[in-house]
GROMACS .gro file of C-alpha atoms in nm:
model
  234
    1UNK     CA    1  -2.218   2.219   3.250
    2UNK     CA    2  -1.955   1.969   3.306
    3UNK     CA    3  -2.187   1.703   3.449
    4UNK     CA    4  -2.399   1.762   3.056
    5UNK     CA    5  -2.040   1.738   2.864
    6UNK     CA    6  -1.945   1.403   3.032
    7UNK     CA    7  -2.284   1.244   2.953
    8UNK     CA    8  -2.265   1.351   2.596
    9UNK     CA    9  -1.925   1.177   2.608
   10UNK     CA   10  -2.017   0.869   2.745
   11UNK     CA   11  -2.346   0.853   2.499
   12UNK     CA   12  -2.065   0.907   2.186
   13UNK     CA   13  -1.877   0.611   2.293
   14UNK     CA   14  -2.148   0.353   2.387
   15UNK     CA   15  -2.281   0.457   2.033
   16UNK     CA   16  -1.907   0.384   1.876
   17UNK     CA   17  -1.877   0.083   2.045
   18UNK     CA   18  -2.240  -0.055   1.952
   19UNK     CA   19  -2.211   0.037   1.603
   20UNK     CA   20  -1.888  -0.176   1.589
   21UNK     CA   21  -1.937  -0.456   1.344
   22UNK     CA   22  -1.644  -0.778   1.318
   23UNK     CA   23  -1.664  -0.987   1.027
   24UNK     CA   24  -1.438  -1.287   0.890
   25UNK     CA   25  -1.336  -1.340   0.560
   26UNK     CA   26  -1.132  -1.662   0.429
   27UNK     CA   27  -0.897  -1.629   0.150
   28UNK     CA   28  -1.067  -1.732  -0.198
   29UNK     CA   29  -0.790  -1.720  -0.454
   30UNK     CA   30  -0.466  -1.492  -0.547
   31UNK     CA   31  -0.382  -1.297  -0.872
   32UNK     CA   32  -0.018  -1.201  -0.844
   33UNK     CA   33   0.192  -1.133  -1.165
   34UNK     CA   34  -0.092  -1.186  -1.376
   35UNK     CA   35  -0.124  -1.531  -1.254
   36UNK     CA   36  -0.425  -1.658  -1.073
   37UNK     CA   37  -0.418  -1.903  -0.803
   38UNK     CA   38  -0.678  -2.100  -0.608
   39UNK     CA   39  -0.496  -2.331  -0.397
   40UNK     CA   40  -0.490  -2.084  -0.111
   41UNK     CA   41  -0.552  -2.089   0.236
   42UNK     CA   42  -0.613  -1.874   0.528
   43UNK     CA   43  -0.862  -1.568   0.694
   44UNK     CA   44  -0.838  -1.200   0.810
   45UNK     CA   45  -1.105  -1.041   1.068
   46UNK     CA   46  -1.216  -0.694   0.968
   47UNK     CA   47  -1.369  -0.434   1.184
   48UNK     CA   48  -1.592  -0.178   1.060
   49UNK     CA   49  -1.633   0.128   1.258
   50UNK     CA   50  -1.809   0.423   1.076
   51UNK     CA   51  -1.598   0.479   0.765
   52UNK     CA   52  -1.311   0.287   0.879
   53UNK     CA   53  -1.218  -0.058   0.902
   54UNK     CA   54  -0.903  -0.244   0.985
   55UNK     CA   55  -0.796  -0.629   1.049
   56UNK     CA   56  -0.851  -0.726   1.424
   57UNK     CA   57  -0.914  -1.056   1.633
   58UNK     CA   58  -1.260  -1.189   1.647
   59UNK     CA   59  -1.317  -0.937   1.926
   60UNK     CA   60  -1.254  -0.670   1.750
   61UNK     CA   61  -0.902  -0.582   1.881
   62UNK     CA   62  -0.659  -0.432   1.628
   63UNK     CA   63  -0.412  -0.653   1.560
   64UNK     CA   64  -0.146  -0.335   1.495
   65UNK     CA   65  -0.153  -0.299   1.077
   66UNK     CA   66  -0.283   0.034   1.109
   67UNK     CA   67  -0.634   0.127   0.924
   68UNK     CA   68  -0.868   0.216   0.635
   69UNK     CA   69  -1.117   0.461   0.552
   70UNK     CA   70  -1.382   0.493   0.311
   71UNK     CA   71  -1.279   0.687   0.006
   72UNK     CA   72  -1.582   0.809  -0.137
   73UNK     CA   73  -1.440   0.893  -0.515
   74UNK     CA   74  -1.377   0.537  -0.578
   75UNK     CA   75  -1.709   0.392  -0.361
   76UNK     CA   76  -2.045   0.380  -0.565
   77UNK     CA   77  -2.361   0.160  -0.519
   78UNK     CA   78  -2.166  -0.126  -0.646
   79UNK     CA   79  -1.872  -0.124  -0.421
   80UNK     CA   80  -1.690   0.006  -0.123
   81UNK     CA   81  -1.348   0.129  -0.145
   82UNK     CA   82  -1.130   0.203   0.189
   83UNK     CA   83  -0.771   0.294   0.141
   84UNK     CA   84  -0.474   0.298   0.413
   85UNK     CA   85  -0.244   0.054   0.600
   86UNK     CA   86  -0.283  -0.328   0.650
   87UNK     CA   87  -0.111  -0.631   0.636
   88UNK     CA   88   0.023  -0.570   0.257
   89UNK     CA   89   0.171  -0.191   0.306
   90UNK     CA   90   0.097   0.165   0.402
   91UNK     CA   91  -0.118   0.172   0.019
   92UNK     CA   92  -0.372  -0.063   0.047
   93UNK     CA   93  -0.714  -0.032  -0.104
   94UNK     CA   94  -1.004  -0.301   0.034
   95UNK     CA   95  -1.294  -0.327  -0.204
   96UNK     CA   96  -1.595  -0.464  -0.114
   97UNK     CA   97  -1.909  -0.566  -0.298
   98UNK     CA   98  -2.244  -0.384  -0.209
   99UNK     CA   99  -2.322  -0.625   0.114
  100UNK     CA  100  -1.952  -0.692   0.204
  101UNK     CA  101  -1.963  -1.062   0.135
  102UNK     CA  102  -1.646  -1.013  -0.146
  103UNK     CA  103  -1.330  -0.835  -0.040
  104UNK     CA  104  -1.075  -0.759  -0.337
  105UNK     CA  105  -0.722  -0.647  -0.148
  106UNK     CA  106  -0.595  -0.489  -0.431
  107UNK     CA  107  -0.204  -0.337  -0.423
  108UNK     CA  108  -0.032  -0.086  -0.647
  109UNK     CA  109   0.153  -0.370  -0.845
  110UNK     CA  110  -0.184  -0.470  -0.939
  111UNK     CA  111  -0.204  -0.820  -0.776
  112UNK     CA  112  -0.516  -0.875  -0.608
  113UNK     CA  113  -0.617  -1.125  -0.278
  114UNK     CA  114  -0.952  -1.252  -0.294
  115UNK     CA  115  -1.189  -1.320   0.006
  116UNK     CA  116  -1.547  -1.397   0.119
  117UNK     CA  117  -1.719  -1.383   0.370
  118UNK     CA  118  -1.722  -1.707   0.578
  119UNK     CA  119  -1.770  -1.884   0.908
  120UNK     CA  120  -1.455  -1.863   1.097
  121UNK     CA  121  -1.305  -2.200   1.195
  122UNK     CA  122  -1.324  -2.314   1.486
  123UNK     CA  123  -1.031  -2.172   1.739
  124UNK     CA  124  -0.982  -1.898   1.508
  125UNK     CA  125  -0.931  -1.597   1.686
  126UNK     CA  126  -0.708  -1.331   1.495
  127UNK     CA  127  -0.596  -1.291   1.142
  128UNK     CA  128  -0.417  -1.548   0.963
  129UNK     CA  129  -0.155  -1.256   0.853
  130UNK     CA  130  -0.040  -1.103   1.114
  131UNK     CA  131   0.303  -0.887   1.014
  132UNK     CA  132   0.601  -1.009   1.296
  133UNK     CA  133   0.710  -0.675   1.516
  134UNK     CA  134   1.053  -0.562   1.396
  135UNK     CA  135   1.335  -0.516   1.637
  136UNK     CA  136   1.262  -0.174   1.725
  137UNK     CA  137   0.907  -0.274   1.886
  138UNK     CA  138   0.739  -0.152   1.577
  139UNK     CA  139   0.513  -0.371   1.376
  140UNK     CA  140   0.753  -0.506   1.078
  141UNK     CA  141   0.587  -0.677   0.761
  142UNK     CA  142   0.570  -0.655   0.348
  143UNK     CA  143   0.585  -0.239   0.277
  144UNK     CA  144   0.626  -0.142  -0.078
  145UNK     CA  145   1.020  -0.026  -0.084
  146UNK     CA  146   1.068   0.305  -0.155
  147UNK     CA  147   1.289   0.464  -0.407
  148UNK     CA  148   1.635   0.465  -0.378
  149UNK     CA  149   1.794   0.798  -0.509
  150UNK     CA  150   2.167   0.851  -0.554
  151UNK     CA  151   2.319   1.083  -0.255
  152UNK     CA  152   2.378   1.439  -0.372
  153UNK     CA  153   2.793   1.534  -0.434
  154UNK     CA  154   2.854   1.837  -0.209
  155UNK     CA  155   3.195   1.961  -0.166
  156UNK     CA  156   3.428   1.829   0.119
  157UNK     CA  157   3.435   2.114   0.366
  158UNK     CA  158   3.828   2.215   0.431
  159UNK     CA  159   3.990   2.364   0.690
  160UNK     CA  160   4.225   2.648   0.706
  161UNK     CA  161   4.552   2.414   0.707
  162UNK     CA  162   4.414   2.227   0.374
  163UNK     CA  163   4.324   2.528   0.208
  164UNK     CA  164   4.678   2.671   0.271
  165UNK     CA  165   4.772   2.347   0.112
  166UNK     CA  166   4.567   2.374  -0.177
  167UNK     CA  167   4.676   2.729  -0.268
  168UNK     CA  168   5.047   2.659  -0.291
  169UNK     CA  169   4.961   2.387  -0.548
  170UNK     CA  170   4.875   2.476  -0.925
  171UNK     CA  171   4.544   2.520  -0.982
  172UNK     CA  172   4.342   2.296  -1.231
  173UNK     CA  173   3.993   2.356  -1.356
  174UNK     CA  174   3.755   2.054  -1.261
  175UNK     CA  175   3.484   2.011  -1.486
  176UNK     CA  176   3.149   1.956  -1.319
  177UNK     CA  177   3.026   1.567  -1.223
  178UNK     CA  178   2.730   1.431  -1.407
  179UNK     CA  179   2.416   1.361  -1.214
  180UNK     CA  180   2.437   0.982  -1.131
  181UNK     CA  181   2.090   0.840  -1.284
  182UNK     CA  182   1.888   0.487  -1.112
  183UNK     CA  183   1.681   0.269  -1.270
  184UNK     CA  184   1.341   0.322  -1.134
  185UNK     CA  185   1.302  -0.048  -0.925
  186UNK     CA  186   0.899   0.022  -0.994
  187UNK     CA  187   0.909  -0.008  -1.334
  188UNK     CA  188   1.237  -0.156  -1.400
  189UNK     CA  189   1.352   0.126  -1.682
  190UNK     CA  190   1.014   0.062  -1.897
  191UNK     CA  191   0.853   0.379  -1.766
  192UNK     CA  192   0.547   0.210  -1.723
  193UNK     CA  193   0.368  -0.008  -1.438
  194UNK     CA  194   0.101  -0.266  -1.466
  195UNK     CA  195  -0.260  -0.115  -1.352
  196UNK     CA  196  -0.624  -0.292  -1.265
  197UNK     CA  197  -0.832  -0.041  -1.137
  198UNK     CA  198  -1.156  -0.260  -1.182
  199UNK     CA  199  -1.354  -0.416  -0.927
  200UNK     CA  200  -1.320  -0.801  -1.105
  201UNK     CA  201  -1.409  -1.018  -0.804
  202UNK     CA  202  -1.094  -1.225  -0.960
  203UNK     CA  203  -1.346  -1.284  -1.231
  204UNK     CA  204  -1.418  -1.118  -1.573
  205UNK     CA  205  -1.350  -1.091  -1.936
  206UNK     CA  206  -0.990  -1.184  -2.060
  207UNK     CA  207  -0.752  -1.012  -2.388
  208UNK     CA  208  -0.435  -1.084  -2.501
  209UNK     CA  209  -0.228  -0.765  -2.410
  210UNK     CA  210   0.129  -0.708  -2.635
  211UNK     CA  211   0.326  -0.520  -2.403
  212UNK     CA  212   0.308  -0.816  -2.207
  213UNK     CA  213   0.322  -1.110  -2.446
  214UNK     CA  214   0.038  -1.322  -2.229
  215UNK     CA  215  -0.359  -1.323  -2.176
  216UNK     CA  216  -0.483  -1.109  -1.897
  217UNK     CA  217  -0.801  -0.977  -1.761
  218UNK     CA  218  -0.939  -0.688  -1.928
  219UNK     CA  219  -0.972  -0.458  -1.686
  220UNK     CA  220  -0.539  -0.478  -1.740
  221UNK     CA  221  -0.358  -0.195  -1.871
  222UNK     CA  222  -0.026  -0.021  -1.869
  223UNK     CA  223   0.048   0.371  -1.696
  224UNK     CA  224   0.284   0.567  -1.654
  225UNK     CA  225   0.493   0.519  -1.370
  226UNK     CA  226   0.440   0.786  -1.091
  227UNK     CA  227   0.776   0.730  -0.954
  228UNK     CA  228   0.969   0.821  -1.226
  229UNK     CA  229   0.697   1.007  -1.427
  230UNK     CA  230   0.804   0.789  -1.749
  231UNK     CA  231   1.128   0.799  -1.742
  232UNK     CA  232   1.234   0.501  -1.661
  233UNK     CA  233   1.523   0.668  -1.398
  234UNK     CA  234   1.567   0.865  -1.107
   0.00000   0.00000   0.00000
């Protein structure tokens, strides 16, 4: 029984490892602010194992941003969404056309990286990106900062001596502090972020959109903030 378990083992991971598929892809142009740029430079190695994938050497090696998988709610015929961690941040999401050859790394701010499927050049072994390991060990790099909320007020514990103190002095009624509020750093007090959900290719139609005084892509639009839920504050 044991001898059967440890062959179906082994036959599991010389199919994982065969199925294993590498693939380079060299930076084609930026979006970021709303502003597209093509003067750009640079590659990232992605390995695709099953429904996962994740930035490795040319060997297939992880190069320690973490991984992907396939979300099937936002993957159709068209396109290939995986979400998770990468270079960019815990919240990634890597779309890919139907063969692969396009990669959109689109973040929550709504800028989007470009890349295609190339060649790599020659002596390229490992991503371009490759986050710098912080001093603890752990790999450091370009996480979306979380929300900074104001410490809760609790009362300063006393002792016996300084409540002794307290009771020989007159008492006077305190009235109760206000809940300190923080300008939600996502959407700066507007209540609202900037949102492309559509697979553009860094291509596509173009409007002029008010809230933000410029022209944009059409796929653009403003939501509400799900940091603050609208409010602008925490």
């Amino acid at each position: 029984m044991n001898k059967w378990l440890v062959f179906a083992l082994l036959a599991v991971f010389s199919i994982g490892a065969s199925a294993q598929d590498v693939r380079y892809y060299k930076l084609s142009s930026t979006r970021i602010g709303g502003t597209t740029n093509k003067n750009v430079s640079g590659g990232q190695f992605i390995t695709f194992v099953s429904d996962i994938c994740f930035e490795s050497s040319s060997k297939g090696v992880g190069v320690g941003h973490g991984t992907l998988t396939r979300n099937n709610n936002y993957s159709n015929a068209q396109y290939t969404t995986y979400q998770g961690s990468s270079y960019w941040g815990k919240n990634t999401s890597f779309k890919f056309n139907s063969d692969k050859s396009v990669l959109n790394v689109v973040l929550d701010n709504g800028d989007i990286y470009v890349y295609k499927r190339a060649t790599p050049p020659a002596g390229a072994t490992t991503c371009s990106l490759i986050r710098k390991p912080s001093s603890s060990g752990s790999t450091g790099g370009t996480y979306v900062p979380q929300p900074v909320y104001p410490a809760q007020q609790y009362p300063q514990q006393q002792y016996p001596q300084q409540q002794q103190n307290q009771q020989q002095q007159t008492p006077t009624r305190q009235q109760p502090s206000q809940p300190t509020r923080t300008q939600c750093i996502y959407c700066n007090g507007s209540g609202k972020i900037i949102k492309d959900d559509a697979f553009t290719l860094g291509l596509g139609d173009k409007k002029y959109c008010n809230e933000c005084s410029k022209t944009v892509f059409a796929s653009h639009y403003h939501a509400t903030c799900p940091y603050c839920y609208g409010k602008g504050y925490k």
